[in-house]
Amino acid sequence: MLVLDRVSKTYPNGVQALARFSAEVSQGEIVAIIGGSGCGKSTLLRAVAGLDRASSGRVTLDSEAIAAPHAKIGIIFQEPRLLPWLSVADNIGFGLADLSAAERREKVARALARVGLADKAQAWPRELSGGQAQRVAIARALVPQPEVLLLDEPFSALDAFTRRDLQDHLLDLWADTRPTLILVTHDVDEAVALADRVLVMRPRPGRLFDQIEINLTRPRDRNAPLFENFKRSVLTSLDRSLDRNVPDRDATQGPGQAMWW
Amino acid sequence: MISDAPVLQQSSEPAESAAAPSRLSRYARPMLGLLLPLILALGWELVVWLGWSNGRLVPPPSRVFATIAELARSGELIRHIAATLWRVGLGFAFGVIAGTLLGAVSGYWSLARRLLDPTVQALRAIPSLAWVPLFILWLGIFETSKIVLIAVGVFFPVYLGVMGAILIVDRKIVEVGRTFRLSGFAMIRRILLPAVLPAYVVSLRVGLGLGWMFVVAAELIGASEGLGYLLLDGQQLGKPAQILAAIVIFAILGKLTDWLIEVAAAPFLRWQDAFGRTKGT
Ligand SMILES: Nc1ncnc2c1ncn2[C@@H]1O[C@H](COP(=O)(O)OP(=O)(O)OP(=O)(O)O)[C@@H](O)[C@H]1O
Ligand SMILES: [Mg+2]
C-alpha cells in the first residue's frame, strides 16, 4: 500500500505547492489525479517518485519511506524522454543493467512485442512517431516490473485517436502484473475511462478536494450513460474546486468539453 | 549510418531507397568541389606554359609538385612533416587533456566553475600569440615552448566545449537517470558522456584547427625543421614554390587529421538527428 501522509511542499521561492496532502492507494489500484493548472499535481507525483523531497509529511510504500527514487516505483513523464543515443531496444532495457545480457535481451524482446514495436527494436528514438515513442517509454518503465507506476499527463501531447489507443493499451499492460497506477491528467474522459478512483485537487495551496469512486466494470464503454454520469460528477467537482458556479450539466455535452483545464 | 545499422526486415525498404541517392552523391559531391581549384590550377599552368607569365612569384602547380617530389626524394619532406606532426600531436594531446579535465570539473561542479571559470575566461581574452615572448623566456626557444603554445591554443575551445556541453545537458534526461537510480559514476558514463559527445567532437575539431594554426606561428618564430620552417626558409631564399609546397602539405595534413577525428567519432554519433546528416546529400 502506498501512503501519502500530510505531504507538503514549499518551493525555495516561497510558493506553497502542496499543503498536507493525504491519501492511501492500495496495491493494484488505478488512481487518477485531476485539478486546475498549477495545483501541485506534478509536485505531488515527483515527491512520490522520490525525485523531489517533500518539505514535510512522508510518503511510504509498504511502510518503507520514500525519499529517493526507488526500484519499486517507476515514472512516465509527459514527454517520452528516450535517450537519443540508444536504440529503442536499449532504451527499454535501460533499467535492467543489473541483469545478464541474455536475460535483458529476452525481457526487452518480450516488452517490445507487448507494445507492438518488435520491428522497431533497432530504430533510433528519432525515427519513432510521438505515440510510438510514448509506448517505448511505457515499456521502459514497466519492464523492471515496478509495484507503482506514476504517470504525469502521459498522453496529453498526443492526438485524440492515439491517446485513446494508448489508454486502452495501458490498461492492457496493467492487467499483466497489476501495478498500482497513479495518473495525473487533464482529461476527464481519460480519468473516468481508466481509474478506480479520481482524486480532485484544489489549488493554492494544492490539497485534496474531493474523491470520486468510479464503480464501473472493465472494459468500460465510453458511450454508456453511466460513464457520462461519472464524467459529469467529476466535472462538477472540478468546477467546485475552483469555486466556479456549477452550470447545469444535465444539458448534453459535446465531447470537446470533456477536456478540462 | 545506413550501411552498418542492423536493419530488420521491415525497415530495409526505406534504407535502400535512402542509400541510392547518397551512394551517387558520395562520389559526385567531392568531385564537384574539386572542379574550381582544378580549373584554376590548370589555367595557371597553361598561362605559364604559353609564356604569358614567367611564374616566378606564383609558380605553376607543376613546379610546386616538382618541389614536393624533390623534397620527398631527399628525405627532407618526411623529416619536416614528422617534426610538425610531432609538435601538433603533443600540443594537441596536452591541450585536450587539460581542456577536458578542467572543462569537466567546471561543468560538473558549480563551485569549481565559480572558482575557475573567471580566470580561464580572462586568460582566454588574451590573444594567445601574446604569450610567445614569455614562453620563450621561460621555456627556451626549443620544443617545449612550441608545444606549450600549441597546447594553449587547443585548450580553450576544448575547455569551453566540454563545460558548455555539460551545462546544457537536458535536465529531463538526467532525471531519467535518477529514476533508474544511477549513481554518480553510472550517471556520468550512461547519461552525461553520451550527451556531451557530439559537442565534444566539435570542440576537438576546432581545437585541432587551432593547433595547426599555432604550429605555424611556433615554427615561424624559430625552428630548424618543420613545415613552418620550410615556409620561412622559402621566404628568405626567395623560393615561392617551396612556400606553396609547404602550404599544400599543411592543407592536406590539416584536412586529413580532421577527417580522422570525424571518422573515429562517427560510430558513436550515428544516433544524431543532425541537419547535415539527413539533408546534406
Ligand atoms: N521548481 C519550482 N520552483 C518553484 N515553484 C514551482 C516549481 N515547480 C512548480 N512550482 C510551482 O508550484 C505550483 C505547483 O506546480 P505543479 O507543477 O506541481 O502544478 P501542476 O498541477 O502539475 O500543473 P500543470 O497541470 O499545469 O502541470 C505552481 O504554482 C508552480 O508555479
Ligand atoms: Mg504538471
PDB file of N, CA, C and O in Angstrom, chain A residues 46 50-52 69-71 73 75 77 79 81-85 93-95 97 118-122 124 126 140-141 144, chain B residues 1 5-8 10-11 171-173 175-182 190-192 194-195 268 270-274 278:
ATOM      1  N   ARG A  46       6.169  13.966  -8.194  1.00  0.00           N
ATOM      2  CA  ARG A  46       7.624  13.961  -8.044  1.00  0.00           C
ATOM      3  C   ARG A  46       8.035  13.606  -6.625  1.00  0.00           C
ATOM      4  O   ARG A  46       9.082  12.979  -6.414  1.00  0.00           O
ATOM      5  N   GLY A  50      10.179  10.254  -5.514  1.00  0.00           N
ATOM      6  CA  GLY A  50      11.451  10.458  -4.826  1.00  0.00           C
ATOM      7  C   GLY A  50      12.387  11.369  -5.588  1.00  0.00           C
ATOM      8  O   GLY A  50      13.569  11.456  -5.270  1.00  0.00           O
ATOM      9  N   LEU A  51      11.856  12.064  -6.607  1.00  0.00           N
ATOM     10  CA  LEU A  51      12.710  12.980  -7.377  1.00  0.00           C
ATOM     11  C   LEU A  51      12.915  14.282  -6.609  1.00  0.00           C
ATOM     12  O   LEU A  51      13.982  14.882  -6.667  1.00  0.00           O
ATOM     13  N   ASP A  52      11.877  14.753  -5.943  1.00  0.00           N
ATOM     14  CA  ASP A  52      11.985  15.927  -5.083  1.00  0.00           C
ATOM     15  C   ASP A  52      11.533  15.517  -3.693  1.00  0.00           C
ATOM     16  O   ASP A  52      10.672  14.654  -3.544  1.00  0.00           O
ATOM     17  N   PRO A  69      14.519   8.062  -5.495  1.00  0.00           N
ATOM     18  CA  PRO A  69      13.948   7.107  -6.457  1.00  0.00           C
ATOM     19  C   PRO A  69      14.113   5.660  -5.986  1.00  0.00           C
ATOM     20  O   PRO A  69      15.155   5.292  -5.450  1.00  0.00           O
ATOM     21  N   HIS A  70      13.069   4.885  -6.170  1.00  0.00           N
ATOM     22  CA  HIS A  70      13.010   3.549  -5.589  1.00  0.00           C
ATOM     23  C   HIS A  70      12.793   2.522  -6.700  1.00  0.00           C
ATOM     24  O   HIS A  70      12.088   2.791  -7.672  1.00  0.00           O
ATOM     25  N   ALA A  71      13.364   1.367  -6.508  1.00  0.00           N
ATOM     26  CA  ALA A  71      13.277   0.337  -7.550  1.00  0.00           C
ATOM     27  C   ALA A  71      11.834  -0.081  -7.819  1.00  0.00           C
ATOM     28  O   ALA A  71      11.501  -0.498  -8.927  1.00  0.00           O
ATOM     29  N   ILE A  73       9.252   1.824  -7.817  1.00  0.00           N
ATOM     30  CA  ILE A  73       8.429   2.915  -8.327  1.00  0.00           C
ATOM     31  C   ILE A  73       8.969   3.387  -9.670  1.00  0.00           C
ATOM     32  O   ILE A  73      10.129   3.760  -9.794  1.00  0.00           O
ATOM     33  N   ILE A  75       8.259   5.850 -13.268  1.00  0.00           N
ATOM     34  CA  ILE A  75       7.546   7.079 -13.628  1.00  0.00           C
ATOM     35  C   ILE A  75       7.600   7.286 -15.130  1.00  0.00           C
ATOM     36  O   ILE A  75       8.586   6.950 -15.791  1.00  0.00           O
ATOM     37  N   PHE A  77       6.787  10.363 -17.927  1.00  0.00           N
ATOM     38  CA  PHE A  77       6.557  11.802 -17.990  1.00  0.00           C
ATOM     39  C   PHE A  77       5.691  12.146 -19.190  1.00  0.00           C
ATOM     40  O   PHE A  77       5.352  11.297 -20.011  1.00  0.00           O
ATOM     41  N   GLU A  79       6.593  13.883 -21.743  1.00  0.00           N
ATOM     42  CA  GLU A  79       7.369  13.597 -22.948  1.00  0.00           C
ATOM     43  C   GLU A  79       8.001  12.217 -22.758  1.00  0.00           C
ATOM     44  O   GLU A  79       8.265  11.799 -21.635  1.00  0.00           O
ATOM     45  N   ARG A  81      11.000  11.176 -23.197  1.00  0.00           N
ATOM     46  CA  ARG A  81      12.335  11.246 -22.592  1.00  0.00           C
ATOM     47  C   ARG A  81      13.172  10.015 -22.900  1.00  0.00           C
ATOM     48  O   ARG A  81      13.816   9.442 -22.010  1.00  0.00           O
ATOM     49  N   LEU A  82      13.135   9.568 -24.135  1.00  0.00           N
ATOM     50  CA  LEU A  82      14.014   8.461 -24.518  1.00  0.00           C
ATOM     51  C   LEU A  82      15.425   8.999 -24.672  1.00  0.00           C
ATOM     52  O   LEU A  82      15.624  10.173 -24.976  1.00  0.00           O
ATOM     53  N   LEU A  83      16.406   8.137 -24.456  1.00  0.00           N
ATOM     54  CA  LEU A  83      17.792   8.559 -24.629  1.00  0.00           C
ATOM     55  C   LEU A  83      18.123   8.457 -26.112  1.00  0.00           C
ATOM     56  O   LEU A  83      18.098   7.360 -26.679  1.00  0.00           O
ATOM     57  N   PRO A  84      18.408   9.589 -26.755  1.00  0.00           N
ATOM     58  CA  PRO A  84      18.521   9.578 -28.222  1.00  0.00           C
ATOM     59  C   PRO A  84      19.683   8.737 -28.738  1.00  0.00           C
ATOM     60  O   PRO A  84      19.685   8.361 -29.900  1.00  0.00           O
ATOM     61  N   TRP A  85      20.673   8.456 -27.893  1.00  0.00           N
ATOM     62  CA  TRP A  85      21.842   7.706 -28.379  1.00  0.00           C
ATOM     63  C   TRP A  85      21.675   6.197 -28.206  1.00  0.00           C
ATOM     64  O   TRP A  85      22.579   5.429 -28.526  1.00  0.00           O
ATOM     65  N   GLY A  93      15.683  -1.495 -22.280  1.00  0.00           N
ATOM     66  CA  GLY A  93      16.494  -2.247 -21.329  1.00  0.00           C
ATOM     67  C   GLY A  93      17.300  -1.364 -20.388  1.00  0.00           C
ATOM     68  O   GLY A  93      18.094  -1.878 -19.602  1.00  0.00           O
ATOM     69  N   PHE A  94      17.081  -0.048 -20.444  1.00  0.00           N
ATOM     70  CA  PHE A  94      17.940   0.870 -19.693  1.00  0.00           C
ATOM     71  C   PHE A  94      17.928   0.579 -18.189  1.00  0.00           C
ATOM     72  O   PHE A  94      18.948   0.665 -17.526  1.00  0.00           O
ATOM     73  N   GLY A  95      16.763   0.206 -17.667  1.00  0.00           N
ATOM     74  CA  GLY A  95      16.667  -0.013 -16.228  1.00  0.00           C
ATOM     75  C   GLY A  95      17.026  -1.429 -15.811  1.00  0.00           C
ATOM     76  O   GLY A  95      16.822  -1.811 -14.656  1.00  0.00           O
ATOM     77  N   ALA A  97      20.119  -2.873 -16.031  1.00  0.00           N
ATOM     78  CA  ALA A  97      21.576  -3.011 -16.100  1.00  0.00           C
ATOM     79  C   ALA A  97      22.092  -4.136 -15.203  1.00  0.00           C
ATOM     80  O   ALA A  97      23.161  -4.691 -15.459  1.00  0.00           O
ATOM     81  N   ALA A 118       7.989  -4.629 -32.112  1.00  0.00           N
ATOM     82  CA  ALA A 118       9.095  -5.572 -32.318  1.00  0.00           C
ATOM     83  C   ALA A 118       9.940  -5.193 -33.528  1.00  0.00           C
ATOM     84  O   ALA A 118      11.155  -5.357 -33.527  1.00  0.00           O
ATOM     85  N   ASP A 119       9.295  -4.648 -34.544  1.00  0.00           N
ATOM     86  CA  ASP A 119      10.048  -4.318 -35.766  1.00  0.00           C
ATOM     87  C   ASP A 119      10.881  -3.053 -35.607  1.00  0.00           C
ATOM     88  O   ASP A 119      11.652  -2.710 -36.492  1.00  0.00           O
ATOM     89  N   LYS A 120      10.714  -2.354 -34.493  1.00  0.00           N
ATOM     90  CA  LYS A 120      11.457  -1.101 -34.293  1.00  0.00           C
ATOM     91  C   LYS A 120      12.626  -1.283 -33.331  1.00  0.00           C
ATOM     92  O   LYS A 120      13.225  -0.295 -32.901  1.00  0.00           O
ATOM     93  N   ALA A 121      12.946  -2.519 -32.997  1.00  0.00           N
ATOM     94  CA  ALA A 121      13.942  -2.752 -31.950  1.00  0.00           C
ATOM     95  C   ALA A 121      15.223  -1.971 -32.182  1.00  0.00           C
ATOM     96  O   ALA A 121      15.776  -1.380 -31.259  1.00  0.00           O
ATOM     97  N   GLN A 122      15.697  -1.955 -33.423  1.00  0.00           N
ATOM     98  CA  GLN A 122      16.987  -1.320 -33.698  1.00  0.00           C
ATOM     99  C   GLN A 122      16.851   0.102 -34.212  1.00  0.00           C
ATOM    100  O   GLN A 122      17.842   0.721 -34.602  1.00  0.00           O
ATOM    101  N   TRP A 124      16.326   4.194 -34.082  1.00  0.00           N
ATOM    102  CA  TRP A 124      16.678   5.253 -33.147  1.00  0.00           C
ATOM    103  C   TRP A 124      15.404   5.940 -32.685  1.00  0.00           C
ATOM    104  O   TRP A 124      14.435   5.999 -33.457  1.00  0.00           O
ATOM    105  N   ARG A 126      14.603   8.930 -32.666  1.00  0.00           N
ATOM    106  CA  ARG A 126      14.143   9.992 -33.565  1.00  0.00           C
ATOM    107  C   ARG A 126      13.337   9.458 -34.735  1.00  0.00           C
ATOM    108  O   ARG A 126      12.688  10.216 -35.443  1.00  0.00           O
ATOM    109  N   ARG A 140       9.669   0.922 -21.164  1.00  0.00           N
ATOM    110  CA  ARG A 140      10.870   1.104 -20.358  1.00  0.00           C
ATOM    111  C   ARG A 140      10.532   1.179 -18.872  1.00  0.00           C
ATOM    112  O   ARG A 140      11.244   0.631 -18.032  1.00  0.00           O
ATOM    113  N   ALA A 141       9.417   1.843 -18.553  1.00  0.00           N
ATOM    114  CA  ALA A 141       9.047   1.970 -17.149  1.00  0.00           C
ATOM    115  C   ALA A 141       8.506   0.655 -16.597  1.00  0.00           C
ATOM    116  O   ALA A 141       8.685   0.342 -15.419  1.00  0.00           O
ATOM    117  N   PRO A 144      11.074  -3.210 -15.670  1.00  0.00           N
ATOM    118  CA  PRO A 144      11.616  -3.658 -14.379  1.00  0.00           C
ATOM    119  C   PRO A 144      10.525  -4.097 -13.386  1.00  0.00           C
ATOM    120  O   PRO A 144      10.836  -4.332 -12.221  1.00  0.00           O
TER     121      PRO A 144
ATOM    122  N   MET B   1      25.943   5.492 -41.529  1.00  0.00           N
ATOM    123  CA  MET B   1      24.725   5.365 -40.771  1.00  0.00           C
ATOM    124  C   MET B   1      23.813   4.341 -41.400  1.00  0.00           C
ATOM    125  O   MET B   1      23.146   3.579 -40.737  1.00  0.00           O
ATOM    126  N   ALA B   5      23.840  -0.240 -39.825  1.00  0.00           N
ATOM    127  CA  ALA B   5      22.787  -0.409 -38.838  1.00  0.00           C
ATOM    128  C   ALA B   5      22.161  -1.784 -39.036  1.00  0.00           C
ATOM    129  O   ALA B   5      21.839  -2.157 -40.154  1.00  0.00           O
ATOM    130  N   PRO B   6      22.069  -2.532 -37.949  1.00  0.00           N
ATOM    131  CA  PRO B   6      21.420  -3.840 -38.105  1.00  0.00           C
ATOM    132  C   PRO B   6      19.951  -3.653 -38.438  1.00  0.00           C
ATOM    133  O   PRO B   6      19.139  -3.408 -37.573  1.00  0.00           O
ATOM    134  N   VAL B   7      19.657  -3.743 -39.676  1.00  0.00           N
ATOM    135  CA  VAL B   7      18.320  -3.401 -40.137  1.00  0.00           C
ATOM    136  C   VAL B   7      17.432  -4.634 -40.147  1.00  0.00           C
ATOM    137  O   VAL B   7      17.839  -5.702 -40.608  1.00  0.00           O
ATOM    138  N   LEU B   8      16.249  -4.492 -39.635  1.00  0.00           N
ATOM    139  CA  LEU B   8      15.314  -5.604 -39.645  1.00  0.00           C
ATOM    140  C   LEU B   8      14.546  -5.610 -40.961  1.00  0.00           C
ATOM    141  O   LEU B   8      14.539  -4.639 -41.711  1.00  0.00           O
ATOM    142  N   GLN B  10      11.555  -5.269 -41.901  1.00  0.00           N
ATOM    143  CA  GLN B  10      10.549  -4.275 -42.255  1.00  0.00           C
ATOM    144  C   GLN B  10      11.165  -2.952 -42.682  1.00  0.00           C
ATOM    145  O   GLN B  10      10.664  -2.283 -43.551  1.00  0.00           O
ATOM    146  N   SER B  11      12.277  -2.587 -42.046  1.00  0.00           N
ATOM    147  CA  SER B  11      12.812  -1.258 -42.302  1.00  0.00           C
ATOM    148  C   SER B  11      13.831  -1.252 -43.442  1.00  0.00           C
ATOM    149  O   SER B  11      14.434  -0.234 -43.714  1.00  0.00           O
ATOM    150  N   ARG B 171      18.106  18.544 -18.428  1.00  0.00           N
ATOM    151  CA  ARG B 171      17.766  18.129 -17.069  1.00  0.00           C
ATOM    152  C   ARG B 171      16.763  16.960 -17.086  1.00  0.00           C
ATOM    153  O   ARG B 171      16.770  16.090 -16.223  1.00  0.00           O
ATOM    154  N   LYS B 172      15.918  16.952 -18.116  1.00  0.00           N
ATOM    155  CA  LYS B 172      14.899  15.900 -18.180  1.00  0.00           C
ATOM    156  C   LYS B 172      15.518  14.533 -18.419  1.00  0.00           C
ATOM    157  O   LYS B 172      15.022  13.528 -17.917  1.00  0.00           O
ATOM    158  N   ILE B 173      16.597  14.523 -19.194  1.00  0.00           N
ATOM    159  CA  ILE B 173      17.279  13.254 -19.452  1.00  0.00           C
ATOM    160  C   ILE B 173      18.018  12.803 -18.189  1.00  0.00           C
ATOM    161  O   ILE B 173      18.026  11.620 -17.842  1.00  0.00           O
ATOM    162  N   GLU B 175      17.063  13.357 -15.281  1.00  0.00           N
ATOM    163  CA  GLU B 175      16.034  12.846 -14.382  1.00  0.00           C
ATOM    164  C   GLU B 175      15.691  11.383 -14.693  1.00  0.00           C
ATOM    165  O   GLU B 175      15.398  10.603 -13.785  1.00  0.00           O
ATOM    166  N   VAL B 176      15.736  11.034 -15.966  1.00  0.00           N
ATOM    167  CA  VAL B 176      15.524   9.629 -16.332  1.00  0.00           C
ATOM    168  C   VAL B 176      16.583   8.768 -15.646  1.00  0.00           C
ATOM    169  O   VAL B 176      16.280   7.729 -15.057  1.00  0.00           O
ATOM    170  N   GLY B 177      17.830   9.230 -15.687  1.00  0.00           N
ATOM    171  CA  GLY B 177      18.888   8.509 -14.986  1.00  0.00           C
ATOM    172  C   GLY B 177      18.593   8.390 -13.505  1.00  0.00           C
ATOM    173  O   GLY B 177      18.778   7.336 -12.902  1.00  0.00           O
ATOM    174  N   ARG B 178      18.089   9.479 -12.928  1.00  0.00           N
ATOM    175  CA  ARG B 178      17.804   9.432 -11.486  1.00  0.00           C
ATOM    176  C   ARG B 178      16.693   8.449 -11.166  1.00  0.00           C
ATOM    177  O   ARG B 178      16.761   7.723 -10.169  1.00  0.00           O
ATOM    178  N   THR B 179      15.656   8.411 -12.023  1.00  0.00           N
ATOM    179  CA  THR B 179      14.566   7.487 -11.703  1.00  0.00           C
ATOM    180  C   THR B 179      15.034   6.032 -11.773  1.00  0.00           C
ATOM    181  O   THR B 179      14.463   5.174 -11.124  1.00  0.00           O
ATOM    182  N   PHE B 180      16.092   5.801 -12.567  1.00  0.00           N
ATOM    183  CA  PHE B 180      16.643   4.440 -12.582  1.00  0.00           C
ATOM    184  C   PHE B 180      17.797   4.303 -11.597  1.00  0.00           C
ATOM    185  O   PHE B 180      18.597   3.381 -11.692  1.00  0.00           O
ATOM    186  N   ARG B 181      17.890   5.252 -10.684  1.00  0.00           N
ATOM    187  CA  ARG B 181      18.812   5.203  -9.542  1.00  0.00           C
ATOM    188  C   ARG B 181      20.259   5.018  -9.979  1.00  0.00           C
ATOM    189  O   ARG B 181      20.995   4.223  -9.407  1.00  0.00           O
ATOM    190  N   LEU B 182      20.675   5.776 -10.981  1.00  0.00           N
ATOM    191  CA  LEU B 182      22.075   5.729 -11.372  1.00  0.00           C
ATOM    192  C   LEU B 182      22.898   6.500 -10.344  1.00  0.00           C
ATOM    193  O   LEU B 182      22.538   7.593  -9.959  1.00  0.00           O
ATOM    194  N   ARG B 190      26.620   6.695 -18.340  1.00  0.00           N
ATOM    195  CA  ARG B 190      25.477   6.306 -19.167  1.00  0.00           C
ATOM    196  C   ARG B 190      24.637   7.488 -19.655  1.00  0.00           C
ATOM    197  O   ARG B 190      23.859   7.346 -20.583  1.00  0.00           O
ATOM    198  N   ILE B 191      24.754   8.634 -18.993  1.00  0.00           N
ATOM    199  CA  ILE B 191      23.946   9.786 -19.405  1.00  0.00           C
ATOM    200  C   ILE B 191      24.833  10.947 -19.859  1.00  0.00           C
ATOM    201  O   ILE B 191      24.713  11.417 -20.990  1.00  0.00           O
ATOM    202  N   LEU B 192      25.721  11.401 -19.004  1.00  0.00           N
ATOM    203  CA  LEU B 192      26.446  12.625 -19.322  1.00  0.00           C
ATOM    204  C   LEU B 192      27.394  12.440 -20.503  1.00  0.00           C
ATOM    205  O   LEU B 192      27.404  13.242 -21.428  1.00  0.00           O
ATOM    206  N   PRO B 194      27.513  10.258 -23.129  1.00  0.00           N
ATOM    207  CA  PRO B 194      26.904  10.247 -24.458  1.00  0.00           C
ATOM    208  C   PRO B 194      26.262  11.582 -24.809  1.00  0.00           C
ATOM    209  O   PRO B 194      26.274  11.996 -25.967  1.00  0.00           O
ATOM    210  N   ALA B 195      25.718  12.270 -23.795  1.00  0.00           N
ATOM    211  CA  ALA B 195      25.026  13.523 -24.099  1.00  0.00           C
ATOM    212  C   ALA B 195      26.003  14.604 -24.547  1.00  0.00           C
ATOM    213  O   ALA B 195      25.665  15.431 -25.383  1.00  0.00           O
ATOM    214  N   PHE B 268      30.046   6.541 -32.911  1.00  0.00           N
ATOM    215  CA  PHE B 268      29.375   6.898 -31.660  1.00  0.00           C
ATOM    216  C   PHE B 268      28.284   7.948 -31.874  1.00  0.00           C
ATOM    217  O   PHE B 268      27.527   8.245 -30.955  1.00  0.00           O
ATOM    218  N   ARG B 270      26.094   7.984 -34.571  1.00  0.00           N
ATOM    219  CA  ARG B 270      25.141   7.607 -35.607  1.00  0.00           C
ATOM    220  C   ARG B 270      23.721   8.009 -35.240  1.00  0.00           C
ATOM    221  O   ARG B 270      22.866   8.153 -36.098  1.00  0.00           O
ATOM    222  N   TRP B 271      23.470   8.143 -33.934  1.00  0.00           N
ATOM    223  CA  TRP B 271      22.116   8.414 -33.480  1.00  0.00           C
ATOM    224  C   TRP B 271      21.686   9.832 -33.760  1.00  0.00           C
ATOM    225  O   TRP B 271      20.520  10.170 -33.658  1.00  0.00           O
ATOM    226  N   GLN B 272      22.648  10.682 -34.100  1.00  0.00           N
ATOM    227  CA  GLN B 272      22.342  12.099 -34.125  1.00  0.00           C
ATOM    228  C   GLN B 272      21.352  12.473 -35.192  1.00  0.00           C
ATOM    229  O   GLN B 272      21.380  11.969 -36.298  1.00  0.00           O
ATOM    230  N   ASP B 273      20.523  13.420 -34.843  1.00  0.00           N
ATOM    231  CA  ASP B 273      19.464  13.860 -35.742  1.00  0.00           C
ATOM    232  C   ASP B 273      19.899  15.119 -36.467  1.00  0.00           C
ATOM    233  O   ASP B 273      19.116  15.997 -36.728  1.00  0.00           O
ATOM    234  N   ALA B 274      21.193  15.177 -36.801  1.00  0.00           N
ATOM    235  CA  ALA B 274      21.719  16.454 -37.269  1.00  0.00           C
ATOM    236  C   ALA B 274      21.216  16.798 -38.655  1.00  0.00           C
ATOM    237  O   ALA B 274      20.978  15.940 -39.492  1.00  0.00           O
ATOM    238  N   THR B 278      20.853  14.362 -42.476  1.00  0.00           N
ATOM    239  CA  THR B 278      19.641  13.927 -43.143  1.00  0.00           C
ATOM    240  C   THR B 278      19.423  14.689 -44.436  1.00  0.00           C
ATOM    241  O   THR B 278      18.879  14.166 -45.379  1.00  0.00           O
TER     242      THR B 278
END
